[in-house]
Coordinates of N, CA and C in Angstrom, one line a residue:
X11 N 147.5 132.0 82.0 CA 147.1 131.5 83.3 C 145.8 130.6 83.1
X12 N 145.6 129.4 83.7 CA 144.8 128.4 83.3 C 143.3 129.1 84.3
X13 N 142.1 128.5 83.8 CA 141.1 129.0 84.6 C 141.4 128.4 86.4
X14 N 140.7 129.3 87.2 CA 140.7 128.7 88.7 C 139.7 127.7 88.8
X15 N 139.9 126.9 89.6 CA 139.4 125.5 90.1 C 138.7 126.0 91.2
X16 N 137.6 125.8 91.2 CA 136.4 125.8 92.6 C 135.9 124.6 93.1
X17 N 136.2 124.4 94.5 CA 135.6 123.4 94.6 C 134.0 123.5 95.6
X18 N 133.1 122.9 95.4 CA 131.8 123.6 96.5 C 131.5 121.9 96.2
X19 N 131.1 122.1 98.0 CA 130.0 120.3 98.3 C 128.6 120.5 99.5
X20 N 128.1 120.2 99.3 CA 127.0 120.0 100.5 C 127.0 118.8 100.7
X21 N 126.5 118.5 101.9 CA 126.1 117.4 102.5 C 124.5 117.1 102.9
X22 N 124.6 115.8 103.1 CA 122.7 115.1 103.9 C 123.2 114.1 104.5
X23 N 122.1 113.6 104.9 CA 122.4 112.6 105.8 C 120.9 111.9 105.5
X24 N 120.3 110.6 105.9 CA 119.7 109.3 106.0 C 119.9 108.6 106.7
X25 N 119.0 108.0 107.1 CA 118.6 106.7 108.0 C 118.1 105.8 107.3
X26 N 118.7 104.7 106.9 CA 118.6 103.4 106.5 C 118.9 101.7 107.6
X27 N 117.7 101.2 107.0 CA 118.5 99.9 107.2 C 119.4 98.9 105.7
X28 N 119.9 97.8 106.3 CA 120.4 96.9 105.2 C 120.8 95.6 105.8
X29 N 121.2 94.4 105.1 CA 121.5 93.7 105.7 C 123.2 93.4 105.0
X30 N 123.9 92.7 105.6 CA 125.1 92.3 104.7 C 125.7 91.1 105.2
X31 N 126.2 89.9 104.3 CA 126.4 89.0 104.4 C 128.3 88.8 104.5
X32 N 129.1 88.7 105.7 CA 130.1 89.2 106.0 C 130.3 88.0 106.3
X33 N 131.9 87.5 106.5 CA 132.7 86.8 107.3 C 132.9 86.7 108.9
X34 N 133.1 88.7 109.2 CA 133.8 88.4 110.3 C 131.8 89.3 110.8
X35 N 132.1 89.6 112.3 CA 130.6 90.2 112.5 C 129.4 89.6 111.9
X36 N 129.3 88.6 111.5 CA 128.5 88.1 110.4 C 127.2 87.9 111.0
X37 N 126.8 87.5 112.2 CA 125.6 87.0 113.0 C 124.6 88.7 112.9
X38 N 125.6 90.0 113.3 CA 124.6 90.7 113.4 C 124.7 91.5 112.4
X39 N 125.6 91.0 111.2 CA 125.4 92.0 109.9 C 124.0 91.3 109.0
X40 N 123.6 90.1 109.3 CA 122.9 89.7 108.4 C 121.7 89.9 109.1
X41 N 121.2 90.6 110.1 CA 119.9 90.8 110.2 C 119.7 92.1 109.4
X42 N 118.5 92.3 110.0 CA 118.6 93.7 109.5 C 118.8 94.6 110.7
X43 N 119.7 95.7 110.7 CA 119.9 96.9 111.3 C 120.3 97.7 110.2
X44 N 120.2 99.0 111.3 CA 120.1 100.4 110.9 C 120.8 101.3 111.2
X45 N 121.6 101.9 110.3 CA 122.4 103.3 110.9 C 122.0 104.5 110.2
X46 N 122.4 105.9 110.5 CA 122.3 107.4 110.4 C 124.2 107.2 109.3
X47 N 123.2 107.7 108.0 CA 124.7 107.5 107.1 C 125.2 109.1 107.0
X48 N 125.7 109.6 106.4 CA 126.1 110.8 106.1 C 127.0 111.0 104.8
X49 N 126.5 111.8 104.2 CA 127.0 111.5 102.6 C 127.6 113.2 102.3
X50 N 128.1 113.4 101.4 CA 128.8 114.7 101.3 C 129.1 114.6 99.9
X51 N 128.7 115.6 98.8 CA 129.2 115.9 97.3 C 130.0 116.7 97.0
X52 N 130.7 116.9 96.5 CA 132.0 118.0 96.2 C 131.7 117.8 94.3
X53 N 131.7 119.1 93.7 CA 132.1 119.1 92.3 C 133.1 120.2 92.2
X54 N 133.8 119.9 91.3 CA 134.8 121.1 91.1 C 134.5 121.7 89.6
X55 N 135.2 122.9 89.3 CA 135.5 123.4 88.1 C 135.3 125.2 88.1
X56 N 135.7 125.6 87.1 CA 135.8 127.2 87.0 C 134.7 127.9 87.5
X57 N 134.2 128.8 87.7 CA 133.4 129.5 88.1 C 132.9 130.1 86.7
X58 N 131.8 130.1 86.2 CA 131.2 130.8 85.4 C 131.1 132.7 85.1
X59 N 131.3 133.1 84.3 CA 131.8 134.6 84.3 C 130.5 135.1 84.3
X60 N 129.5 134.9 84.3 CA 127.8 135.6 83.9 C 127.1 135.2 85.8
X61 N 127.4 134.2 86.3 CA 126.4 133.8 87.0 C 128.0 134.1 88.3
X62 N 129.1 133.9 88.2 CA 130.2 133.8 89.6 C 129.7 132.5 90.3
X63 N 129.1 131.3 89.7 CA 129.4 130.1 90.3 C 129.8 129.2 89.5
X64 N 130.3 128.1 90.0 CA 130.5 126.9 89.4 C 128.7 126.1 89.7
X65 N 128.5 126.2 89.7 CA 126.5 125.6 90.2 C 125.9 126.3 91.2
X66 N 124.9 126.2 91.2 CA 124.3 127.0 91.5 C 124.0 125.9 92.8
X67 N 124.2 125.9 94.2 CA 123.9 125.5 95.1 C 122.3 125.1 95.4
X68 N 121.2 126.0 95.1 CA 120.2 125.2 95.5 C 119.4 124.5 94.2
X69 N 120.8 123.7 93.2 CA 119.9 122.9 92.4 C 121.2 121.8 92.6
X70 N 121.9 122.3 93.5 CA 122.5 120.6 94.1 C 121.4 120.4 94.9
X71 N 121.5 121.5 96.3 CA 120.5 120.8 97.3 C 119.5 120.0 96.7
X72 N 118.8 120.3 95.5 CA 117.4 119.8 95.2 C 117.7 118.7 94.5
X73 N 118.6 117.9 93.5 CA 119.1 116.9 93.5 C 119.6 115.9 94.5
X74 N 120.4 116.3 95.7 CA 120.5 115.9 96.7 C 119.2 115.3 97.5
X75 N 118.2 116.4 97.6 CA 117.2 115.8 98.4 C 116.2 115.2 97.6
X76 N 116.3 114.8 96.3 CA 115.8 113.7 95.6 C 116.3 112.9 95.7
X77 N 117.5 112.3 95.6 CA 118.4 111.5 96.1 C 118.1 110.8 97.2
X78 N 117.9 111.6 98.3 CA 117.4 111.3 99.8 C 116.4 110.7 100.0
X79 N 115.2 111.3 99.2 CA 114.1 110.5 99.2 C 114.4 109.4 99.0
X80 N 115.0 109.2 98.1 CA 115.1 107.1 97.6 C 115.9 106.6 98.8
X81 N 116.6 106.9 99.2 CA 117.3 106.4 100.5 C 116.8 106.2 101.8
X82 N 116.3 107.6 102.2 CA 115.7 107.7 103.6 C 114.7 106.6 104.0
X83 N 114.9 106.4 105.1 CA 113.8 105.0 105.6 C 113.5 103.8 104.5
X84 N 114.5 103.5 103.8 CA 114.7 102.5 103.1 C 114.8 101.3 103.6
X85 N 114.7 99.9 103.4 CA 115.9 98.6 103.4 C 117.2 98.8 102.1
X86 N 117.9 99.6 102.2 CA 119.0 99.2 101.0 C 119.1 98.1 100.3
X87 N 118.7 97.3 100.9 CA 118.9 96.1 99.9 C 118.2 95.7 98.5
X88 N 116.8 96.9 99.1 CA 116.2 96.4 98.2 C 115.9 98.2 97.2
X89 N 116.9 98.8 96.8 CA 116.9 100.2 96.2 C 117.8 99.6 95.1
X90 N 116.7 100.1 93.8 CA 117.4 99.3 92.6 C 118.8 100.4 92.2
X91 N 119.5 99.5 91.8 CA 120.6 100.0 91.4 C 121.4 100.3 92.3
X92 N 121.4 100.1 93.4 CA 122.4 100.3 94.3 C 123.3 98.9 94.4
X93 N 122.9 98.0 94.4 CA 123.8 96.6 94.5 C 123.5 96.0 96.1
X94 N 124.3 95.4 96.6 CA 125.2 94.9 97.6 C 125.2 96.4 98.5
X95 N 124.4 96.4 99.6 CA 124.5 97.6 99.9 C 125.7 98.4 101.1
X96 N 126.9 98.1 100.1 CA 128.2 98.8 100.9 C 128.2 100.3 101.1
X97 N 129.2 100.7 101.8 CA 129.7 102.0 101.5 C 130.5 102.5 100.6
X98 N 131.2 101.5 99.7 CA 131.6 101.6 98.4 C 130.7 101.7 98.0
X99 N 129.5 100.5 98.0 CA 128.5 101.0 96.5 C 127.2 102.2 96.6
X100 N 127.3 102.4 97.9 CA 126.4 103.8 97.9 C 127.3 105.4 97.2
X101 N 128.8 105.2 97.8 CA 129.2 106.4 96.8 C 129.2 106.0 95.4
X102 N 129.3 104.7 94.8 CA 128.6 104.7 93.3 C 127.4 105.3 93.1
X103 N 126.7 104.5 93.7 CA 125.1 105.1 93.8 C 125.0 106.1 93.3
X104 N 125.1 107.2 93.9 CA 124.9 108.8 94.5 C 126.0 109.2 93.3
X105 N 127.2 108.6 93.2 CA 128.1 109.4 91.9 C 126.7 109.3 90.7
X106 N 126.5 108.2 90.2 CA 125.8 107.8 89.0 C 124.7 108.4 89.0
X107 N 123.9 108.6 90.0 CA 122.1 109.2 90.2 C 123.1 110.8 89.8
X108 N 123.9 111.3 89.7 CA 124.5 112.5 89.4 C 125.3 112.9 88.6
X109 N 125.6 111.8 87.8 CA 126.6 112.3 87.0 C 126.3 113.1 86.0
X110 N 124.5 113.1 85.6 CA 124.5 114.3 84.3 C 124.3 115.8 85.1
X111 N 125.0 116.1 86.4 CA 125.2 117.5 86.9 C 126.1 118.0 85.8
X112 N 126.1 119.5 85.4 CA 127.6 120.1 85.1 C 127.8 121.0 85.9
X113 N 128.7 121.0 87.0 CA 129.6 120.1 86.6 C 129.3 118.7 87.4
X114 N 129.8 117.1 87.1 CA 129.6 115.8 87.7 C 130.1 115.6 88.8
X115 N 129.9 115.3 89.9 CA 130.2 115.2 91.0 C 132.4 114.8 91.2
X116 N 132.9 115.2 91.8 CA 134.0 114.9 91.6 C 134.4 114.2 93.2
X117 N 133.9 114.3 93.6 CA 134.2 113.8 95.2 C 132.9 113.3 95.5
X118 N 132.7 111.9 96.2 CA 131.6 111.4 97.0 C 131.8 111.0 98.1
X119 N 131.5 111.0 99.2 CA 131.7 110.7 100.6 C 130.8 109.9 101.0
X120 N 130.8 109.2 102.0 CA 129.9 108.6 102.9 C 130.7 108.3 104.2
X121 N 130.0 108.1 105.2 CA 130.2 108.3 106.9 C 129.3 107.9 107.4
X122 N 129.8 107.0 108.8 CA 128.5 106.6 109.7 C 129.6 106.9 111.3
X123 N 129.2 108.3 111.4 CA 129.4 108.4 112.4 C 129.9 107.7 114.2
X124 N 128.6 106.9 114.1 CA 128.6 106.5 115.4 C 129.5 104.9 115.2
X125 N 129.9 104.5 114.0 CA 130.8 103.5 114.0 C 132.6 103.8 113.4
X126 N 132.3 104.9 113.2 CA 133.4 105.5 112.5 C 134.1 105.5 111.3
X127 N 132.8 105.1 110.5 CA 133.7 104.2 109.3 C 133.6 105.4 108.3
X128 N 134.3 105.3 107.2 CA 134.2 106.1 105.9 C 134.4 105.8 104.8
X129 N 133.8 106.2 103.4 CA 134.1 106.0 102.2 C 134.4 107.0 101.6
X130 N 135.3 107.4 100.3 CA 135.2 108.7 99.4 C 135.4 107.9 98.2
X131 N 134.9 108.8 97.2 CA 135.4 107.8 96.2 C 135.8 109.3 95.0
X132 N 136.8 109.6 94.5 CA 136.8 110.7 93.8 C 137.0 110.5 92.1
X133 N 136.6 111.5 92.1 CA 135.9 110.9 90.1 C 137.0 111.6 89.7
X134 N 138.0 112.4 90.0 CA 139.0 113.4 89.1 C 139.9 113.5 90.0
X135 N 141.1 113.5 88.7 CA 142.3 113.8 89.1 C 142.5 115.0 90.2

């Protein structure tokens, strides 16, 4: 019988601005405004036989809310390593600022609620 698969994610959320240079919407993507994003991490993998978790939940939270800090009340555009500040490239972002977790994030999310849009980007099969 192969080990069980766990999956555990928390979420945060941030308030950012950015600007983005678009085709269509274009007049009010390129100023600057601001939305309430919402981001969510999922890692998966076996549960550890000494401890009964796969991570220990408040050393995600505390990665997470380092994470946040760089984000929160930001201009995105200007947060290094983020790029082009999409909702594609923020779940890079947040995958990469995480990947030396064990286990590495396997799911990244983002959301902006009040427009309805969404990203995921999943690192594993």
């Amino acid at each position: 019988m192969s080990a069980q698969q766990f999956t555990l994610s928390q979420r945060f959320f941030f308030d950012a601005a950015h600007t983005l240079h678009r085709e269509i919407e274009a007049e009010g993507s390129r100023r600057i405004h601001g939305h309430t994003y919402h981001a969510e991490v999922a890692v998966r993998g076996p549960r550890d036989a000494r401890t009964g978790m796969v991570i220990d939940l408040g050393v995600l939270r505390a990665r997470l809310q380092a994470l946040r800090t760089k984000l929160d009340h930001h201009l995105l555009d200007e947060v290094p390593g983020l790029g082009i500040p999409t909702l594609e490239n923020l779940c890079l972002y947040i995958a990469n600022a995480l990947a030396d977790m064990q286990p590495p994030p396997a799911r990244v999310r983002i959301w902006r609620d009040a427009l309805g849009d969404e990203c995921e980007l999943s690192l594993v099969d």
